[in-house]
């Protein structure tokens, strides 16, 4: 029955002169999202609104699922079009609409009409009253509530007449592409995909880097990261995933540095390498899934040590989240099931029994000097042999 959607967007409505840039990017992202959907769609802006019109047959559920992942959308309203064939016909159409959409009639409602076309013979107030009366006559169980109705029947009179009442919540946020690009350090864990989602939600496009350590980490562990990147790409658009072979660097650190400092020093190299790639690819920041105190390498002291090696800002959107809160987002966005698959993580392979939780920066720096002889060469090789996988949803 529905042939179109009216798209509501909250935050981007307040951007003054830049508003059209945001709207255009939103339209662009919606087009990308619907491209893989069954059916053809026309997306257009009209009087401060965005409409998606299906051109013929389409899969309603699939279209809604895709639009629910487009950042910048606050609500998706399925719309029915009616031709203007006189007020009597419109009243019949509204009565039929209520019947189709609300099988249970024990509801309060209100009609809210807008005349975008001033030559329509009735004024809004009169339309509201007359359509309300038609609904009440058809369904005496229904009652009018002008303050907080359960059903707000919107009727917009344009060339055609648009009828809608349901609002399916969108993800909110800003359209991807309005906020530059950042490099996500993506592991196979629960946290980093959520961190990427949260920054993408603010309009930031994502690239990603994954450090793997074959043969200590398997092909399957890498595939899991690709799968996570694909789920994140469902929201963020195509993700360029850079895969770095980290084995020799890890072994070298293991050989030369105290074992309880291994994780911290390794994380410093991850950040350095991520930043190198970030700068080459025009990323304006790094993103990690760190949260204060979650593990030894995420205490305030440890964060000082990992942060020190980067000059780009490091975005840590989960910094104040408890694990349970992170899990809730992971479940909502659909990454959780993949994240908990039991494949080894390159971080955990060489982990000491008692890693330092309050690393001293001077000590860490001094021990890092043990690596001076060979590390530059190893980093260079790691960068030269990196693999690029373009991941699309
Ligand atoms: P996650 O669930 O995201 O793996 P974690 O709790 O396992 O996080 P750490 O292993 O300390 O935490 O990693 C902290 C952050 O460092 C991760 O959130 C991620 O951004 C990054 N990171 C860790 N391991 C890797 C890796 N192998 N490749 C890329 N990034 C990584
Ligand atoms: Mg991890």
PDB file of N, CA and C in Angstrom, residues 10-47:
ATOM      1  N   UNK A  10      16.614  15.488  12.066  1.00  0.00           N
ATOM      2  CA  UNK A  10      16.520  16.463  13.147  1.00  0.00           C
ATOM      3  C   UNK A  10      17.686  17.419  13.122  1.00  0.00           C
ATOM      4  N   UNK A  11      18.841  16.881  13.493  1.00  0.00           N
ATOM      5  CA  UNK A  11      19.977  17.742  13.771  1.00  0.00           C
ATOM      6  C   UNK A  11      20.427  18.555  12.560  1.00  0.00           C
ATOM      7  N   UNK A  12      20.376  17.939  11.378  1.00  0.00           N
ATOM      8  CA  UNK A  12      20.912  18.668  10.232  1.00  0.00           C
ATOM      9  C   UNK A  12      19.996  19.808   9.818  1.00  0.00           C
ATOM     10  N   UNK A  13      18.830  19.870  10.437  1.00  0.00           N
ATOM     11  CA  UNK A  13      17.933  20.969  10.121  1.00  0.00           C
ATOM     12  C   UNK A  13      18.410  22.305  10.661  1.00  0.00           C
ATOM     13  N   UNK A  14      19.406  22.288  11.532  1.00  0.00           N
ATOM     14  CA  UNK A  14      19.757  23.541  12.216  1.00  0.00           C
ATOM     15  C   UNK A  14      21.099  24.100  11.782  1.00  0.00           C
ATOM     16  N   UNK A  15      21.538  23.754  10.578  1.00  0.00           N
ATOM     17  CA  UNK A  15      22.886  24.136  10.187  1.00  0.00           C
ATOM     18  C   UNK A  15      22.966  25.414   9.348  1.00  0.00           C
ATOM     19  N   UNK A  16      21.967  26.241   9.431  1.00  0.00           N
ATOM     20  CA  UNK A  16      22.020  27.534   8.754  1.00  0.00           C
ATOM     21  C   UNK A  16      22.319  27.404   7.278  1.00  0.00           C
ATOM     22  N   UNK A  17      23.298  28.189   6.834  1.00  0.00           N
ATOM     23  CA  UNK A  17      23.605  28.232   5.405  1.00  0.00           C
ATOM     24  C   UNK A  17      24.167  26.919   4.880  1.00  0.00           C
ATOM     25  N   UNK A  18      24.754  26.123   5.783  1.00  0.00           N
ATOM     26  CA  UNK A  18      25.324  24.843   5.347  1.00  0.00           C
ATOM     27  C   UNK A  18      24.278  23.758   5.183  1.00  0.00           C
ATOM     28  N   UNK A  19      23.059  24.111   5.506  1.00  0.00           N
ATOM     29  CA  UNK A  19      22.020  23.091   5.558  1.00  0.00           C
ATOM     30  C   UNK A  19      21.932  22.280   4.262  1.00  0.00           C
ATOM     31  N   UNK A  20      22.009  22.972   3.122  1.00  0.00           N
ATOM     32  CA  UNK A  20      21.836  22.234   1.868  1.00  0.00           C
ATOM     33  C   UNK A  20      22.944  21.220   1.643  1.00  0.00           C
ATOM     34  N   UNK A  21      24.155  21.511   2.147  1.00  0.00           N
ATOM     35  CA  UNK A  21      25.259  20.553   2.007  1.00  0.00           C
ATOM     36  C   UNK A  21      24.939  19.258   2.750  1.00  0.00           C
ATOM     37  N   UNK A  22      24.388  19.431   3.939  1.00  0.00           N
ATOM     38  CA  UNK A  22      24.025  18.276   4.754  1.00  0.00           C
ATOM     39  C   UNK A  22      22.892  17.500   4.097  1.00  0.00           C
ATOM     40  N   UNK A  23      21.916  18.249   3.587  1.00  0.00           N
ATOM     41  CA  UNK A  23      20.786  17.569   2.934  1.00  0.00           C
ATOM     42  C   UNK A  23      21.256  16.811   1.701  1.00  0.00           C
ATOM     43  N   UNK A  24      22.118  17.436   0.918  1.00  0.00           N
ATOM     44  CA  UNK A  24      22.610  16.770  -0.300  1.00  0.00           C
ATOM     45  C   UNK A  24      23.386  15.505   0.055  1.00  0.00           C
ATOM     46  N   UNK A  25      24.187  15.575   1.122  1.00  0.00           N
ATOM     47  CA  UNK A  25      24.949  14.397   1.531  1.00  0.00           C
ATOM     48  C   UNK A  25      24.002  13.308   2.033  1.00  0.00           C
ATOM     49  N   UNK A  26      22.969  13.725   2.732  1.00  0.00           N
ATOM     50  CA  UNK A  26      21.991  12.742   3.210  1.00  0.00           C
ATOM     51  C   UNK A  26      21.316  12.043   2.029  1.00  0.00           C
ATOM     52  N   UNK A  27      20.930  12.833   1.034  1.00  0.00           N
ATOM     53  CA  UNK A  27      20.296  12.252  -0.165  1.00  0.00           C
ATOM     54  C   UNK A  27      21.272  11.281  -0.833  1.00  0.00           C
ATOM     55  N   UNK A  28      22.529  11.686  -0.919  1.00  0.00           N
ATOM     56  CA  UNK A  28      23.554  10.841  -1.537  1.00  0.00           C
ATOM     57  C   UNK A  28      23.688   9.510  -0.791  1.00  0.00           C
ATOM     58  N   UNK A  29      23.747   9.589   0.541  1.00  0.00           N
ATOM     59  CA  UNK A  29      23.892   8.369   1.342  1.00  0.00           C
ATOM     60  C   UNK A  29      22.658   7.482   1.243  1.00  0.00           C
ATOM     61  N   UNK A  30      21.503   8.109   1.137  1.00  0.00           N
ATOM     62  CA  UNK A  30      20.269   7.316   0.980  1.00  0.00           C
ATOM     63  C   UNK A  30      20.275   6.591  -0.361  1.00  0.00           C
ATOM     64  N   UNK A  31      20.760   7.286  -1.402  1.00  0.00           N
ATOM     65  CA  UNK A  31      20.844   6.640  -2.724  1.00  0.00           C
ATOM     66  C   UNK A  31      21.764   5.431  -2.667  1.00  0.00           C
ATOM     67  N   UNK A  32      22.925   5.604  -2.023  1.00  0.00           N
ATOM     68  CA  UNK A  32      23.862   4.480  -1.890  1.00  0.00           C
ATOM     69  C   UNK A  32      23.204   3.320  -1.146  1.00  0.00           C
ATOM     70  N   UNK A  33      22.488   3.656  -0.081  1.00  0.00           N
ATOM     71  CA  UNK A  33      21.882   2.613   0.750  1.00  0.00           C
ATOM     72  C   UNK A  33      20.808   1.844  -0.025  1.00  0.00           C
ATOM     73  N   UNK A  34      20.075   2.553  -0.875  1.00  0.00           N
ATOM     74  CA  UNK A  34      18.949   1.902  -1.569  1.00  0.00           C
ATOM     75  C   UNK A  34      19.365   1.258  -2.887  1.00  0.00           C
ATOM     76  N   UNK A  35      20.618   1.517  -3.298  1.00  0.00           N
ATOM     77  CA  UNK A  35      21.074   1.006  -4.593  1.00  0.00           C
ATOM     78  C   UNK A  35      20.979  -0.519  -4.666  1.00  0.00           C
ATOM     79  N   UNK A  36      21.274  -1.164  -3.524  1.00  0.00           N
ATOM     80  CA  UNK A  36      21.295  -2.633  -3.537  1.00  0.00           C
ATOM     81  C   UNK A  36      19.931  -3.238  -3.208  1.00  0.00           C
ATOM     82  N   UNK A  37      18.947  -2.367  -3.053  1.00  0.00           N
ATOM     83  CA  UNK A  37      17.605  -2.816  -2.708  1.00  0.00           C
ATOM     84  C   UNK A  37      16.858  -3.233  -3.971  1.00  0.00           C
ATOM     85  N   UNK A  38      15.932  -4.183  -3.812  1.00  0.00           N
ATOM     86  CA  UNK A  38      15.040  -4.510  -4.918  1.00  0.00           C
ATOM     87  C   UNK A  38      14.175  -3.300  -5.220  1.00  0.00           C
ATOM     88  N   UNK A  39      14.088  -2.893  -6.502  1.00  0.00           N
ATOM     89  CA  UNK A  39      13.216  -1.780  -6.854  1.00  0.00           C
ATOM     90  C   UNK A  39      13.993  -0.527  -7.200  1.00  0.00           C
ATOM     91  N   UNK A  40      13.282   0.385  -7.845  1.00  0.00           N
ATOM     92  CA  UNK A  40      13.877   1.673  -8.249  1.00  0.00           C
ATOM     93  C   UNK A  40      13.272   2.764  -7.369  1.00  0.00           C
ATOM     94  N   UNK A  41      14.112   3.728  -7.014  1.00  0.00           N
ATOM     95  CA  UNK A  41      13.614   4.796  -6.138  1.00  0.00           C
ATOM     96  C   UNK A  41      14.016   6.164  -6.671  1.00  0.00           C
ATOM     97  N   UNK A  42      13.102   7.093  -6.506  1.00  0.00           N
ATOM     98  CA  UNK A  42      13.412   8.477  -6.820  1.00  0.00           C
ATOM     99  C   UNK A  42      13.507   9.208  -5.481  1.00  0.00           C
ATOM    100  N   UNK A  43      14.656   9.858  -5.259  1.00  0.00           N
ATOM    101  CA  UNK A  43      14.821  10.567  -3.987  1.00  0.00           C
ATOM    102  C   UNK A  43      14.913  12.052  -4.288  1.00  0.00           C
ATOM    103  N   UNK A  44      14.068  12.834  -3.658  1.00  0.00           N
ATOM    104  CA  UNK A  44      14.141  14.268  -3.949  1.00  0.00           C
ATOM    105  C   UNK A  44      13.834  15.127  -2.734  1.00  0.00           C
ATOM    106  N   UNK A  45      14.390  16.327  -2.792  1.00  0.00           N
ATOM    107  CA  UNK A  45      14.124  17.294  -1.738  1.00  0.00           C
ATOM    108  C   UNK A  45      12.956  18.151  -2.195  1.00  0.00           C
ATOM    109  N   UNK A  46      12.090  18.480  -1.257  1.00  0.00           N
ATOM    110  CA  UNK A  46      10.977  19.346  -1.618  1.00  0.00           C
ATOM    111  C   UNK A  46      10.545  20.099  -0.379  1.00  0.00           C
ATOM    112  N   UNK A  47      10.639  21.404  -0.428  1.00  0.00           N
ATOM    113  CA  UNK A  47      10.196  22.274   0.667  1.00  0.00           C
ATOM    114  C   UNK A  47      10.681  21.801   2.035  1.00  0.00           C
TER     115      UNK A  47
END
